[in-house]
Short mmCIF file of C-alpha atoms in Angstrom, two decimals:
data_model
loop_
_atom_site.label_atom_id
_atom_site.label_comp_id
_atom_site.label_asym_id
_atom_site.label_seq_id
_atom_site.Cartn_x
_atom_site.Cartn_y
_atom_site.Cartn_z
CA GLY V 1 130.29 123.52 72.04
CA ALA V 2 127.85 121.67 69.76
CA VAL V 3 129.82 122.07 66.54
CA VAL V 4 128.66 120.33 63.39
CA SER V 5 131.03 120.13 60.45
CA GLN V 6 129.84 119.51 56.92
CA HIS V 7 132.09 118.63 53.99
CA PRO V 8 132.52 119.58 51.24
CA SER V 9 131.18 123.12 51.34
CA ARG V 10 130.79 123.24 47.57
CA VAL V 11 130.62 120.66 44.80
CA ILE V 12 130.40 121.20 41.06
CA CYS V 13 130.12 118.08 38.94
CA LYS V 14 128.73 116.66 35.75
CA SER V 15 125.29 115.14 35.35
CA GLY V 16 125.24 111.45 36.18
CA THR V 17 127.88 111.69 38.90
CA SER V 18 127.23 110.46 42.44
CA VAL V 19 128.16 112.89 45.19
CA LYS V 20 128.79 112.12 48.86
CA ILE V 21 128.35 114.75 51.59
CA GLU V 22 129.65 114.18 55.11
CA CYS V 23 128.21 115.53 58.34
CA ARG V 24 130.20 115.24 61.55
CA SER V 25 129.43 116.24 65.12
CA LEU V 26 132.81 117.36 66.43
CA ASP V 27 132.31 117.70 70.17
CA PHE V 28 129.26 115.62 70.96
CA GLN V 29 127.67 112.31 70.09
CA ALA V 30 124.68 112.67 67.81
CA THR V 31 122.08 109.96 68.21
CA THR V 32 120.00 111.63 65.53
CA MET V 33 121.03 113.51 62.40
CA PHE V 34 118.82 115.29 59.92
CA TRP V 35 119.27 116.21 56.27
CA TYR V 36 117.60 119.28 54.78
CA ARG V 37 117.40 120.84 51.37
CA GLN V 38 117.12 124.58 50.84
CA PHE V 39 116.36 126.33 47.56
CA PRO V 40 117.42 129.98 47.07
CA LYS V 41 115.50 132.39 49.30
CA GLN V 42 113.36 129.58 50.65
CA SER V 43 113.00 127.74 53.91
CA LEU V 44 114.57 124.46 54.96
CA MET V 45 112.76 121.31 53.91
CA LEU V 46 113.45 118.14 55.85
CA MET V 47 114.51 115.27 53.61
CA ALA V 48 115.21 112.53 56.12
CA THR V 49 115.97 111.67 59.72
CA SER V 50 118.66 109.16 60.61
CA ASN V 51 119.40 107.45 63.89
CA GLU V 52 122.76 105.82 64.48
CA GLY V 53 122.71 102.20 63.39
CA SER V 54 119.20 102.37 61.91
CA LYS V 55 117.75 102.97 58.49
CA ALA V 56 116.88 106.55 57.71
CA THR V 57 113.28 107.75 57.73
CA TYR V 58 112.50 109.72 54.59
CA GLU V 59 109.92 112.46 54.23
CA GLN V 60 107.12 112.05 51.76
CA GLY V 61 108.24 112.73 48.22
CA VAL V 62 111.95 112.15 48.86
CA GLU V 63 113.36 109.26 46.85
CA LYS V 64 115.33 107.00 49.17
CA ASP V 65 117.16 105.35 46.26
CA LYS V 66 118.20 108.76 45.01
CA PHE V 67 119.35 110.16 48.34
CA LEU V 68 121.22 107.46 50.24
CA ILE V 69 121.79 108.18 53.92
CA ASN V 70 124.17 106.33 56.19
CA HIS V 71 124.58 107.01 59.91
CA ALA V 72 127.21 104.45 60.83
CA SER V 73 128.56 106.13 63.97
CA LEU V 74 127.48 108.60 66.63
CA THR V 75 129.55 111.34 65.00
CA LEU V 76 129.13 110.77 61.27
CA SER V 77 126.28 110.70 58.79
CA THR V 78 126.64 110.77 55.01
CA LEU V 79 124.25 111.75 52.24
CA THR V 80 124.96 110.38 48.77
CA VAL V 81 123.14 111.92 45.85
CA THR V 82 123.17 109.15 43.26
CA SER V 83 123.28 109.83 39.52
CA ALA V 84 122.83 113.54 40.15
CA HIS V 85 121.03 115.71 37.60
CA PRO V 86 120.70 119.50 37.29
CA GLU V 87 117.41 119.46 39.20
CA ASP V 88 119.30 118.08 42.22
CA SER V 89 121.31 121.31 42.41
CA SER V 90 120.58 122.85 45.78
CA PHE V 91 121.95 123.75 49.22
CA TYR V 92 122.03 120.65 51.42
CA ILE V 93 122.30 121.14 55.18
CA CYS V 94 122.66 118.60 57.96
CA SER V 95 121.90 118.96 61.63
CA ALA V 96 122.62 116.83 64.66
CA ALA V 97 121.16 116.37 68.11
CA THR V 98 122.32 114.40 71.13
CA GLY V 99 118.90 113.18 72.11
CA GLY V 100 115.24 113.89 72.52
CA ASP V 101 115.65 116.80 74.90
CA GLN V 102 118.39 118.69 73.10
CA PRO V 103 118.15 121.17 70.22
CA GLN V 104 119.39 120.59 66.69
CA HIS V 105 122.69 122.13 65.67
CA PHE V 106 123.37 122.75 62.01
CA GLY V 107 126.36 122.41 59.74
CA ASP V 108 127.27 125.16 57.28
CA GLY V 109 125.77 123.37 54.31
CA THR V 110 126.97 122.04 50.97
CA ARG V 111 126.17 123.88 47.77
CA LEU V 112 125.74 121.25 45.06
CA SER V 113 125.79 122.35 41.43
CA ILE V 114 125.18 119.77 38.72
CA LEU V 115 126.16 120.84 35.20
CA GLY N 1 100.67 117.91 60.24
CA GLU N 2 102.22 121.04 61.68
CA ASN N 3 102.23 124.25 59.66
CA VAL N 4 104.24 127.32 60.65
CA GLU N 5 103.54 130.75 59.18
CA GLN N 6 106.12 133.52 59.60
CA HIS N 7 105.76 137.28 59.04
CA PRO N 8 107.04 139.56 57.71
CA SER N 9 109.10 138.06 54.90
CA THR N 10 111.37 141.12 54.86
CA LEU N 11 112.02 143.69 57.57
CA SER N 12 114.20 146.76 57.45
CA VAL N 13 114.94 148.77 60.60
CA GLN N 14 117.30 151.55 61.60
CA GLU N 15 120.29 150.62 63.69
CA GLY N 16 119.42 150.91 67.35
CA ASP N 17 115.70 150.31 66.81
CA SER N 18 113.84 147.12 67.73
CA ALA N 19 112.79 144.34 65.36
CA VAL N 20 109.90 141.94 65.87
CA ILE N 21 109.23 138.78 63.87
CA LYS N 22 106.04 136.78 64.39
CA CYS N 23 105.12 133.14 63.83
CA THR N 24 101.95 131.13 64.19
CA TYR N 25 101.65 127.37 64.38
CA SER N 26 98.77 125.00 63.82
CA ASP N 27 99.41 121.90 65.94
CA SER N 28 98.47 122.41 69.57
CA ALA N 29 100.72 119.44 70.46
CA SER N 30 103.84 121.44 69.52
CA ASN N 31 105.70 122.48 72.63
CA TYR N 32 109.18 123.54 71.53
CA PHE N 33 109.92 126.67 69.49
CA PRO N 34 113.48 127.53 68.44
CA TRP N 35 114.67 130.51 66.44
CA TYR N 36 117.57 130.27 64.02
CA LYS N 37 119.70 132.94 62.35
CA GLN N 38 121.12 132.15 58.93
CA GLU N 39 123.83 134.27 57.34
CA LEU N 40 124.56 134.14 53.64
CA GLY N 41 126.10 130.84 52.58
CA LYS N 42 125.99 129.41 56.10
CA GLY N 43 123.85 126.98 58.01
CA PRO N 44 121.25 128.13 60.56
CA GLN N 45 122.52 129.03 64.02
CA LEU N 46 120.31 128.53 67.06
CA ILE N 47 119.91 131.89 68.82
CA ILE N 48 117.15 131.23 71.34
CA ASP N 49 114.46 128.69 72.05
CA ILE N 50 111.43 128.37 74.29
CA ARG N 51 109.32 125.54 75.60
CA SER N 52 105.62 125.75 76.16
CA ASN N 53 105.90 125.71 79.94
CA VAL N 54 107.12 129.34 79.90
CA GLY N 55 105.71 132.45 78.29
CA GLU N 56 108.88 134.45 77.76
CA LYS N 57 112.62 133.95 77.61
CA LYS N 58 115.35 136.56 77.28
CA ASP N 59 119.03 136.45 76.39
CA GLN N 60 120.67 139.87 76.34
CA ARG N 61 119.18 141.76 73.35
CA ILE N 62 117.06 138.82 72.19
CA ALA N 63 113.75 137.70 73.64
CA VAL N 64 111.05 135.28 72.62
CA THR N 65 107.42 135.34 73.74
CA LEU N 66 104.91 132.53 73.44
CA ASN N 67 101.12 132.62 73.53
CA LYS N 68 99.93 129.00 73.65
CA THR N 69 96.27 129.90 73.54
CA ALA N 70 96.63 131.89 70.34
CA LYS N 71 99.34 129.56 69.04
CA HIS N 72 101.79 132.26 68.17
CA PHE N 73 105.30 133.19 69.21
CA SER N 74 107.53 136.14 68.47
CA LEU N 75 111.19 137.08 68.34
CA HIS N 76 112.19 140.49 69.67
CA ILE N 77 115.61 142.01 68.99
CA THR N 78 116.38 145.27 70.77
CA GLU N 79 119.13 147.81 70.08
CA THR N 80 119.72 146.29 66.66
CA GLN N 81 123.20 146.31 65.17
CA PRO N 82 124.41 145.82 61.56
CA GLU N 83 125.59 142.31 62.43
CA ASP N 84 122.00 141.38 63.20
CA SER N 85 121.31 141.51 59.44
CA ALA N 86 120.50 137.94 58.34
CA VAL N 87 117.60 135.62 57.60
CA TYR N 88 115.73 134.47 60.69
CA PHE N 89 113.67 131.27 60.84
CA CYS N 90 111.19 130.19 63.47
CA ALA N 91 110.36 126.53 63.93
CA ALA N 92 108.04 124.32 65.92
CA SER N 93 108.22 120.75 67.11
CA ILE N 94 107.06 118.31 69.72
CA TRP N 95 109.88 118.15 72.26
CA GLY N 96 111.54 114.78 72.07
CA ALA N 97 110.27 114.04 68.57
CA GLN N 98 112.84 116.55 67.31
CA LYS N 99 111.33 116.93 63.85
CA LEU N 100 111.33 120.67 63.20
CA VAL N 101 108.85 122.45 60.94
CA PHE N 102 110.25 125.78 59.80
CA GLY N 103 108.59 129.04 58.95
CA GLN N 104 109.29 130.71 55.63
CA GLY N 105 112.00 132.99 56.99
CA THR N 106 112.39 136.75 57.50
CA ARG N 107 115.17 138.71 55.84
CA LEU N 108 116.17 141.34 58.40
CA THR N 109 118.22 144.32 57.25
CA ILE N 110 119.67 146.77 59.74
CA ASN N 111 120.33 150.16 58.18
CA PRO N 112 123.28 152.13 59.63
#
């Protein structure tokens, strides 16, 4: 149980392109979803927290106009990297949780490469 | 805010031996401490967690201990196997708030 699916697993695109990443909870309803960014050989850094039907809460230093997050249903959240540039290249990982007393379960990440 | 320090950054042990990874946290309000295993190119997988109302929790070859007074917690893996090789992350949060703060990670290598 508690499976989180993230799609696509890998994206390679040109600078200036907008990229959408989907995060789905397959066998549970996720009231809260989280988006992380991970650089090579580094830890996970929280970018934003999204609750279904509400605006996302962004961490300090994360541009909300650059990283658009939508959590329209209890099983789907999307992260759109707008006008991506090479410095946005990274491993993006989502996680989902059913509620305040349940742990986070992670997707397998999306490796984004901007040329 | 919360700060989590994790040591060592790399750990190499012989197959069958035990491995111990240690973390310290700064916020005394933190009361939930999960451990995640991340394999290459994958997302983190929850392997065990502990809340502050207990001092130790065990699941087969994996155990976690918590010292609230000293604000540190540790992951113990016994009878290590090659498939235990991965990067392990500790994290801390306030239960219910859900926002996790991760340690820097430990790259564990099990030598056959």
